[in-house]
Short mmCIF file of C-alpha atoms and ligand atoms in Angstrom, two decimals:
data_model
loop_
_atom_site.label_atom_id
_atom_site.label_comp_id
_atom_site.label_asym_id
_atom_site.label_seq_id
_atom_site.Cartn_x
_atom_site.Cartn_y
_atom_site.Cartn_z
CA MET A 1 91.02 112.86 114.04
CA SER A 2 91.85 109.00 113.38
CA THR A 3 91.86 106.61 116.96
CA GLY A 4 95.67 105.39 114.92
CA SER A 5 96.84 109.30 115.24
CA SER A 6 100.37 109.26 117.29
CA VAL A 7 98.71 112.34 118.81
CA ALA A 8 98.32 111.95 122.85
CA LEU A 9 94.54 111.80 123.73
CA THR A 10 92.71 113.15 126.46
CA ASP A 11 90.26 111.12 128.31
CA ALA A 12 87.31 113.12 127.05
CA GLN A 13 88.95 112.47 123.65
CA ARG A 14 89.65 109.09 124.06
CA GLU A 15 85.96 108.20 125.16
CA GLU A 16 84.40 110.11 122.11
CA TYR A 17 86.67 108.05 119.75
CA ASN A 18 86.08 104.64 121.61
CA PRO A 19 83.77 103.23 118.68
CA PHE A 20 82.37 100.66 121.10
CA LEU A 21 80.91 103.12 123.29
CA SER A 22 80.15 105.40 120.73
CA MET A 23 78.02 102.44 119.67
CA GLN A 24 76.57 101.87 123.11
CA LYS A 25 75.54 105.74 123.37
CA GLY A 26 73.45 105.08 120.29
CA PHE A 27 71.94 102.21 121.45
CA ASN A 28 70.94 103.51 125.14
CA THR A 29 69.21 106.73 123.26
CA ALA A 30 67.30 104.21 121.08
CA ALA A 31 66.94 101.59 124.28
CA ASP A 32 65.55 104.37 126.19
CA TYR A 33 62.90 105.63 123.34
CA LEU A 34 61.51 101.67 123.31
CA GLY A 35 61.60 101.83 127.13
CA LEU A 36 63.77 98.48 126.58
CA ASP A 37 63.92 96.83 129.86
CA GLU A 38 67.59 96.86 131.68
CA GLY A 39 68.08 93.07 131.01
CA LEU A 40 67.73 92.50 127.34
CA ARG A 41 69.50 95.90 127.04
CA GLU A 42 72.45 94.10 128.87
CA VAL A 43 72.23 91.39 126.25
CA LEU A 44 72.05 93.26 123.40
CA ARG A 45 74.95 95.77 124.37
CA SER A 46 77.35 93.08 124.69
CA PRO A 47 78.96 90.81 121.82
CA ASP A 48 77.71 87.05 122.20
CA ARG A 49 81.65 85.72 121.64
CA GLU A 50 85.27 86.67 121.33
CA LEU A 51 88.15 85.25 119.65
CA THR A 52 91.59 86.34 119.89
CA VAL A 53 94.15 84.15 118.09
CA TYR A 54 97.63 84.75 117.48
CA LEU A 55 99.22 83.94 114.28
CA PRO A 56 102.39 82.61 112.96
CA VAL A 57 103.15 83.43 109.66
CA MET A 58 106.26 82.45 107.61
CA MET A 59 107.86 85.91 106.06
CA ASP A 60 109.23 85.98 102.77
CA ASP A 61 112.47 86.37 103.95
CA GLY A 62 112.61 83.31 106.02
CA GLY A 63 111.52 84.94 109.53
CA VAL A 64 108.41 84.09 111.40
CA ARG A 65 106.28 86.97 112.62
CA VAL A 66 103.44 86.80 115.24
CA PHE A 67 100.18 88.30 113.95
CA THR A 68 97.13 88.83 116.01
CA GLY A 69 93.46 88.80 114.74
CA TYR A 70 90.35 88.74 116.28
CA ARG A 71 86.62 87.41 115.17
CA VAL A 72 83.97 88.72 117.14
CA GLN A 73 80.40 87.93 117.20
CA HIS A 74 77.87 90.58 118.52
CA ASN A 75 74.97 88.36 117.88
CA PHE A 76 72.94 85.16 115.95
CA SER A 77 69.28 85.84 117.35
CA ARG A 78 67.93 86.57 113.80
CA GLY A 79 70.58 84.24 111.60
CA PRO A 80 73.91 83.46 111.30
CA CYS A 81 76.41 86.22 111.93
CA LYS A 82 77.59 88.35 109.08
CA GLY A 83 80.11 90.81 108.68
CA GLY A 84 83.78 91.26 106.94
CA ILE A 85 87.11 91.01 107.85
CA ARG A 86 89.71 94.05 107.91
CA PHE A 87 93.48 94.03 107.88
CA ALA A 88 95.11 97.25 108.96
CA PRO A 89 97.80 98.31 111.71
CA ASP A 90 95.19 99.93 113.85
CA VAL A 91 92.73 97.23 114.44
CA ASN A 92 91.92 96.79 117.95
CA ILE A 93 89.26 94.70 119.95
CA ASP A 94 86.86 97.87 120.57
CA GLU A 95 86.97 98.79 116.96
CA VAL A 96 85.82 94.93 116.00
CA ARG A 97 83.57 94.73 119.00
CA ALA A 98 81.61 98.01 117.64
CA LEU A 99 81.97 96.94 114.18
CA SER A 100 80.37 93.70 115.17
CA ALA A 101 77.71 95.50 116.73
CA TRP A 102 77.05 97.41 113.95
CA MET A 103 76.57 94.54 111.66
CA THR A 104 73.99 93.42 114.09
CA TRP A 105 72.05 96.74 113.64
CA LYS A 106 72.16 96.96 109.73
CA CYS A 107 71.20 93.56 109.04
CA SER A 108 68.23 94.35 110.97
CA VAL A 109 67.60 97.61 109.31
CA VAL A 110 67.56 96.16 105.76
CA ASP A 111 65.87 92.95 107.26
CA VAL A 112 68.51 90.59 106.21
CA PRO A 113 68.18 87.39 108.20
CA PHE A 114 71.65 87.79 110.09
CA GLY A 115 73.37 88.73 113.07
CA GLY A 116 76.13 90.33 113.15
CA GLY A 117 79.94 89.68 113.12
CA LYS A 118 83.30 91.12 112.40
CA GLY A 119 86.99 90.06 112.16
CA GLY A 120 90.24 91.85 111.95
CA VAL A 121 94.23 91.18 111.77
CA ILE A 122 96.47 93.85 113.06
CA CYS A 123 98.93 94.23 109.98
CA ASP A 124 100.30 96.10 107.20
CA PRO A 125 99.23 94.95 103.99
CA ARG A 126 100.68 97.76 102.12
CA GLU A 127 104.42 96.21 103.48
CA MET A 128 102.77 92.33 102.69
CA SER A 129 103.78 90.35 99.89
CA ALA A 130 101.06 88.63 97.68
CA GLY A 131 102.54 85.24 99.36
CA GLU A 132 102.71 87.02 102.90
CA LEU A 133 98.97 87.86 102.98
CA GLU A 134 97.69 84.20 101.38
CA ARG A 135 99.41 82.79 104.41
CA LEU A 136 98.09 85.29 107.03
CA THR A 137 95.09 84.47 105.73
CA ARG A 138 94.65 80.82 105.74
CA ARG A 139 96.28 81.35 109.20
CA TYR A 140 93.89 83.30 110.38
CA THR A 141 90.83 81.45 108.71
CA ALA A 142 92.22 78.07 110.05
CA SER A 143 92.46 79.44 113.89
CA ILE A 144 88.72 80.70 113.55
CA MET A 145 87.26 78.12 111.83
CA ASP A 146 85.44 76.72 114.48
CA ILE A 147 82.88 79.28 114.85
CA LEU A 148 82.46 79.66 111.21
CA GLY A 149 79.80 78.21 109.17
CA PRO A 150 77.64 78.84 106.14
CA ASP A 151 74.94 78.39 109.49
CA ARG A 152 77.13 80.11 112.05
CA ASP A 153 78.89 83.07 110.85
CA VAL A 154 80.21 84.23 107.14
CA PRO A 155 82.69 86.64 106.65
CA ALA A 156 83.00 89.03 104.03
CA PRO A 157 85.74 91.64 102.31
CA ASP A 158 86.05 94.99 104.49
CA MET A 159 88.79 97.58 104.89
CA ASN A 160 91.69 95.98 102.86
CA THR A 161 90.61 92.87 102.22
CA ASN A 162 88.93 91.70 98.78
CA GLU A 163 87.47 89.09 96.53
CA GLN A 164 90.68 87.22 96.33
CA THR A 165 91.11 87.44 100.42
CA MET A 166 87.63 85.75 100.10
CA ALA A 167 88.66 83.05 97.93
CA TRP A 168 91.64 81.75 100.17
CA ILE A 169 88.77 81.68 102.91
CA MET A 170 87.07 79.63 100.97
CA ASP A 171 89.47 77.39 99.88
CA THR A 172 91.01 77.06 103.50
CA TYR A 173 87.44 76.52 105.11
CA SER A 174 86.57 73.99 102.42
CA MET A 175 89.76 72.15 102.43
CA HIS A 176 89.03 71.61 106.06
CA VAL A 177 85.82 70.20 105.58
CA ARG A 178 86.65 68.34 102.72
CA ASN A 179 83.91 69.84 100.48
CA THR A 180 83.83 72.87 98.49
CA THR A 181 81.50 75.49 100.62
CA THR A 182 80.90 78.45 98.55
CA ALA A 183 78.39 79.69 100.98
CA ILE A 184 81.04 80.03 103.87
CA VAL A 185 81.91 83.26 102.58
CA THR A 186 80.60 86.62 100.58
CA GLY A 187 82.12 88.74 98.67
CA LYS A 188 83.61 85.92 96.42
CA PRO A 189 84.87 85.93 92.56
CA LEU A 190 82.21 85.53 90.05
CA ALA A 191 83.63 81.91 89.21
CA ILE A 192 83.75 80.50 92.78
CA GLY A 193 80.15 81.43 93.66
CA GLY A 194 80.35 85.36 93.83
CA SER A 195 77.05 87.75 92.87
CA ARG A 196 76.80 89.74 90.13
CA GLY A 197 76.84 93.57 91.53
CA ARG A 198 78.79 92.06 95.09
CA THR A 199 81.61 94.47 94.28
CA GLU A 200 79.56 97.79 93.39
CA ALA A 201 76.84 96.73 96.02
CA THR A 202 77.80 99.21 99.17
CA GLY A 203 78.30 101.80 96.81
CA ARG A 204 75.43 101.12 94.91
CA GLY A 205 73.57 101.35 98.35
CA VAL A 206 75.11 104.67 99.29
CA MET A 207 73.85 106.36 95.74
CA ILE A 208 70.32 105.42 96.00
CA SER A 209 70.65 106.74 100.62
CA CYS A 210 71.92 110.28 98.50
CA ARG A 211 68.88 110.30 95.95
CA GLU A 212 66.14 108.90 98.91
CA ALA A 213 67.58 111.49 101.05
CA MET A 214 67.78 114.29 98.64
CA LYS A 215 63.88 114.14 97.65
CA LYS A 216 63.27 114.59 101.17
CA ILE A 217 65.11 117.55 101.59
CA GLY A 218 64.51 119.09 97.91
CA LEU A 219 67.66 118.38 96.59
CA ARG A 220 68.31 117.96 92.86
CA PRO A 221 71.82 116.29 91.68
CA GLU A 222 72.54 118.75 89.32
CA ASP A 223 72.73 121.41 91.88
CA THR A 224 74.55 119.51 94.47
CA ARG A 225 78.08 119.66 95.07
CA VAL A 226 79.57 116.50 96.74
CA VAL A 227 82.77 115.86 98.86
CA VAL A 228 83.83 112.46 99.18
CA GLN A 229 86.22 110.87 101.48
CA GLY A 230 87.80 107.82 100.23
CA SER A 231 88.05 106.32 96.69
CA GLY A 232 88.32 102.70 97.31
CA ASN A 233 85.57 100.34 96.95
CA VAL A 234 83.01 102.16 98.74
CA GLY A 235 84.10 106.19 97.83
CA GLY A 236 85.28 105.22 94.45
CA ILE A 237 82.56 103.20 93.26
CA GLY A 238 79.87 105.79 94.86
CA ALA A 239 81.46 108.76 93.66
CA LEU A 240 81.30 107.11 90.03
CA LEU A 241 77.47 106.03 90.39
CA LEU A 242 76.67 109.77 91.72
CA TYR A 243 78.68 111.24 88.94
CA ARG A 244 76.29 109.28 86.67
CA GLU A 245 73.49 110.47 88.16
CA GLY A 246 74.24 114.19 87.23
CA TYR A 247 75.82 114.99 90.67
CA LYS A 248 78.92 117.32 90.99
CA ILE A 249 81.64 115.67 92.52
CA ILE A 250 83.86 118.12 93.65
CA SER A 251 86.39 116.76 95.48
CA LEU A 252 87.90 112.73 96.55
CA SER A 253 90.74 111.58 98.71
CA ASP A 254 92.60 108.73 99.50
CA MET A 255 94.88 107.82 102.29
CA TYR A 256 97.78 110.67 101.19
CA GLY A 257 95.78 113.45 99.87
CA SER A 258 92.83 115.24 98.35
CA VAL A 259 91.50 116.34 94.65
CA TYR A 260 89.91 119.47 94.43
CA ARG A 261 87.89 120.99 91.41
CA GLU A 262 84.88 123.29 91.79
CA GLU A 263 83.57 122.37 88.39
CA GLY A 264 83.52 119.08 89.33
CA LEU A 265 85.82 115.92 88.62
CA ASP A 266 85.56 113.78 85.82
CA VAL A 267 85.13 110.76 88.32
CA PRO A 268 85.84 107.79 85.56
CA ALA A 269 89.29 109.95 84.59
CA VAL A 270 90.52 109.81 88.59
CA LEU A 271 89.27 106.44 89.11
CA ALA A 272 91.40 105.16 85.98
CA HIS A 273 94.26 106.96 87.24
CA LEU A 274 93.93 105.13 90.99
CA ARG A 275 93.73 102.13 88.74
CA GLU A 276 97.03 102.66 87.27
CA HIS A 277 98.78 104.68 89.93
CA ARG A 278 97.59 103.28 92.80
CA ARG A 279 97.00 106.60 94.41
CA LEU A 280 95.86 110.02 93.68
CA GLU A 281 99.09 112.06 93.03
CA GLY A 282 99.97 113.27 89.97
CA TYR A 283 96.12 113.27 88.40
CA THR A 284 96.41 116.41 86.44
CA ASP A 285 93.00 117.63 85.69
CA ALA A 286 92.88 119.11 89.65
CA GLU A 287 94.03 121.12 92.32
CA HIS A 288 95.51 118.60 94.98
CA ARG A 289 95.36 119.62 98.42
CA PRO A 290 96.35 117.84 102.00
CA ASN A 291 93.91 115.73 103.73
CA ALA A 292 93.10 117.85 106.71
CA GLY A 293 90.04 120.66 106.21
CA GLN A 294 88.79 118.11 103.27
CA LEU A 295 85.60 117.75 105.03
CA GLU A 296 84.53 121.14 105.96
CA VAL A 297 85.03 122.05 102.12
CA ASP A 298 82.02 124.23 100.96
CA CYS A 299 79.38 121.71 100.11
CA ASP A 300 75.70 120.17 99.97
CA LEU A 301 76.39 116.59 100.27
CA LEU A 302 79.28 115.19 102.31
CA VAL A 303 80.04 111.21 102.04
CA PRO A 304 82.57 110.37 104.58
CA ALA A 305 83.97 106.90 103.07
CA ALA A 306 86.85 105.84 104.69
CA THR A 307 87.03 105.13 108.59
CA GLU A 308 85.87 105.84 111.76
CA ASN A 309 86.44 108.82 113.80
CA GLN A 310 86.57 111.36 110.82
CA ILE A 311 83.51 114.10 111.66
CA THR A 312 84.30 114.62 115.40
CA SER A 313 83.64 117.43 118.13
CA GLU A 314 86.48 119.36 116.87
CA ASN A 315 85.32 119.76 113.32
CA ALA A 316 81.45 119.45 113.55
CA ASP A 317 81.01 123.07 113.55
CA ARG A 318 82.96 123.65 110.48
CA ILE A 319 81.21 121.43 108.73
CA LYS A 320 79.51 123.04 105.44
CA ALA A 321 76.91 120.36 103.53
CA LYS A 322 73.16 120.16 104.29
CA LEU A 323 73.46 115.92 103.83
CA ILE A 324 75.93 113.34 105.18
CA VAL A 325 75.48 109.86 103.97
CA GLU A 326 78.05 107.87 106.05
CA GLY A 327 79.32 105.17 103.36
CA ALA A 328 82.13 103.97 106.07
CA ASN A 329 81.22 102.07 109.65
CA GLY A 330 81.25 105.12 112.37
CA PRO A 331 82.63 108.23 110.37
CA THR A 332 81.01 110.34 112.78
CA THR A 333 81.13 110.35 116.60
CA ALA A 334 78.08 110.07 119.07
CA LYS A 335 78.82 113.71 120.20
CA ALA A 336 79.67 115.34 116.86
CA SER A 337 76.18 113.90 115.48
CA GLU A 338 74.37 115.47 118.21
CA ILE A 339 76.18 118.37 117.52
CA LEU A 340 75.20 118.59 113.98
CA HIS A 341 71.62 117.19 114.43
CA GLN A 342 71.11 119.93 116.62
CA ARG A 343 72.28 122.45 113.41
CA GLY A 344 70.19 120.95 111.44
CA VAL A 345 72.18 118.81 109.40
CA VAL A 346 70.50 115.61 107.96
CA ILE A 347 73.11 112.48 108.62
CA VAL A 348 71.88 109.32 106.88
CA PRO A 349 73.65 106.38 109.17
CA ASP A 350 76.08 104.11 108.45
CA ILE A 351 74.13 101.30 109.32
CA LEU A 352 71.31 102.22 106.49
CA ALA A 353 73.59 103.98 104.26
CA ASN A 354 75.87 101.40 103.86
CA ALA A 355 74.20 98.86 104.11
CA GLY A 356 73.82 97.96 100.54
CA GLY A 357 76.89 95.66 100.69
CA VAL A 358 75.55 93.45 103.54
CA THR A 359 71.92 93.36 101.32
CA VAL A 360 74.08 91.70 98.38
CA SER A 361 76.17 89.64 100.42
CA TYR A 362 73.02 88.05 101.52
CA PHE A 363 71.90 87.26 97.71
CA GLU A 364 75.21 85.48 97.26
CA TRP A 365 74.71 83.38 100.34
CA VAL A 366 71.42 82.51 98.98
CA GLN A 367 72.88 82.35 95.63
CA ASP A 368 74.99 79.56 97.12
CA ARG A 369 72.79 77.89 98.70
CA MET A 370 70.49 77.33 95.35
CA GLY A 371 73.20 76.79 93.53
CA TYR A 372 71.21 79.58 91.20
CA PHE A 373 72.56 82.55 89.82
CA TRP A 374 71.06 85.59 89.02
CA THR A 375 71.36 88.43 86.76
CA GLU A 376 72.96 91.88 87.65
CA GLU A 377 69.72 93.56 86.73
CA VAL A 378 68.13 91.11 89.29
CA VAL A 379 70.31 91.67 92.20
CA ASN A 380 70.03 95.40 91.16
CA SER A 381 66.32 95.65 91.34
CA ARG A 382 66.38 93.84 94.41
CA LEU A 383 68.84 95.88 96.25
CA GLU A 384 66.92 98.78 95.39
CA GLN A 385 63.63 97.70 96.79
CA VAL A 386 65.15 96.53 99.84
CA MET A 387 67.12 99.70 100.27
CA VAL A 388 64.17 101.86 99.10
CA LYS A 389 62.13 100.26 101.99
CA ALA A 390 64.53 100.38 104.33
CA PHE A 391 65.24 104.44 104.37
CA ASN A 392 61.19 105.04 104.37
CA GLU A 393 60.90 102.84 107.55
CA VAL A 394 64.01 104.95 109.09
CA TYR A 395 62.33 107.85 107.63
CA SER A 396 59.10 107.54 109.09
CA THR A 397 60.51 106.30 112.17
CA ALA A 398 62.39 109.43 112.68
CA GLU A 399 59.06 111.46 112.14
CA LYS A 400 57.14 109.03 114.80
CA TYR A 401 59.47 109.41 117.45
CA LYS A 402 60.81 112.94 116.48
CA VAL A 403 64.48 112.10 116.26
CA SER A 404 67.49 112.13 114.11
CA LEU A 405 67.66 109.17 111.43
CA ARG A 406 70.48 107.77 113.39
CA THR A 407 68.17 107.18 116.20
CA ALA A 408 65.53 105.97 113.94
CA ALA A 409 67.77 103.30 112.46
CA TYR A 410 68.84 102.10 116.13
CA ILE A 411 65.16 101.88 117.24
CA LEU A 412 63.77 100.24 114.16
CA SER A 413 66.68 97.70 114.24
CA ILE A 414 66.90 97.08 118.13
CA GLU A 415 63.08 96.52 117.74
CA ARG A 416 63.46 94.12 115.50
CA VAL A 417 66.16 92.04 117.22
CA ALA A 418 64.59 92.91 120.77
CA SER A 419 61.27 91.06 119.20
CA VAL A 420 62.98 87.96 118.52
CA TYR A 421 64.27 87.94 121.91
CA HIS A 422 60.64 88.08 123.01
CA LEU A 423 59.79 84.69 120.50
CA ARG A 424 62.75 82.53 121.50
CA GLY A 425 63.32 83.51 125.24
CA ILE A 426 66.33 83.37 126.62
CA PHE A 427 67.61 79.67 126.70
CA ALA A 428 68.50 78.52 130.16
N1 LIG B 501 82.17 94.91 105.09
C1 LIG B 501 80.73 95.16 104.81
C2 LIG B 501 80.46 96.34 105.98
O1 LIG B 501 80.79 96.48 106.53
C3 LIG B 501 80.46 94.10 103.92
C4 LIG B 501 79.72 92.77 105.19
C5 LIG B 501 79.26 91.70 104.76
O2 LIG B 501 79.06 91.95 103.19
O3 LIG B 501 79.20 90.87 105.69
O4 LIG B 501 78.79 96.28 105.49
#
């Protein structure tokens, strides 16, 4: 169920689906294992800075509309804040807070020298023209640029934003500061300082996480039936890379429905159809099904790569997969995670599984600052090293504390951030 659902929620559901409370639950469990003192918990549980902006935008029909945007900086003790910007109708401050905190933990898990931030604008990009989106993006950038900068806060793409959005952000910032500042944003087109391999990086990281987890639980790609929720930058590319490794992808979905084929989908053909028609509808070589129930399809590996709160206490008992690799941020609620962990289902958590994107964002930022660009092979092999190292560190932390991989990832990342506070002290 999505938080944007129009069905009235009970208080218990509202609490379960609040991503910021979910993040705090995960944080508190790990902080208990670490014996973190109350003062530091207070510091790390809450964001450092939140900015809300109201953005007047001239629409194509000549009218003006005012959009609401946010940028939350959760923590910058380890380096500049880093994290994407999403455009969606159901963006809200608690979601952006949670996502920015998850960026802090994510950067720490893979040990890239960034803190966490996240931005969002409440809008429906499907109903906006390219011109309206450009004006909205430029106005949003101008409104938050006092807190941005290559050494302060570096945005990137997220849901419904892409290379083009990043190019507008880079241009708007550069025009204001009167020099071309490529390192202000990552996920840019190659021609203006983007990195080779960035577009595929999150999907590649998901594929690497699947492979490492499968080795631990003794599954082979050719015997593995995979359900992927989503078919965008993370789900689509993740599915394609898994398909190339020999996994059998039996289901993929988009916003409107899912496709299913027991013998395995021809993933390149499904993605070609999507590129052409922008939706799965009309793809001929598969059975079409509604999205409800897709996560409960009988499979070995489930990759939720769409949005938050998809696996909840309501459907956790019906999930059949033995392994879940979280491509999206926050797809499993804290309550559902607990139920699945008790049932012995292994979950590779979002802050590890989808960290490939921010890792290559870090490589992009480094390349921009050096003015020297790497080959795709170099990018991919460095990404591989970072992901495998992080996976093994999380896995051994889980063994050491006898906890789930999610709690282990939080323990590892919080410990790293806490150690920085011990070294730097609290500025007075
Ligand atoms: N939006 C992506 C994420 O959630 C990428 C963030 C980045 O590269 O800064 O990890």
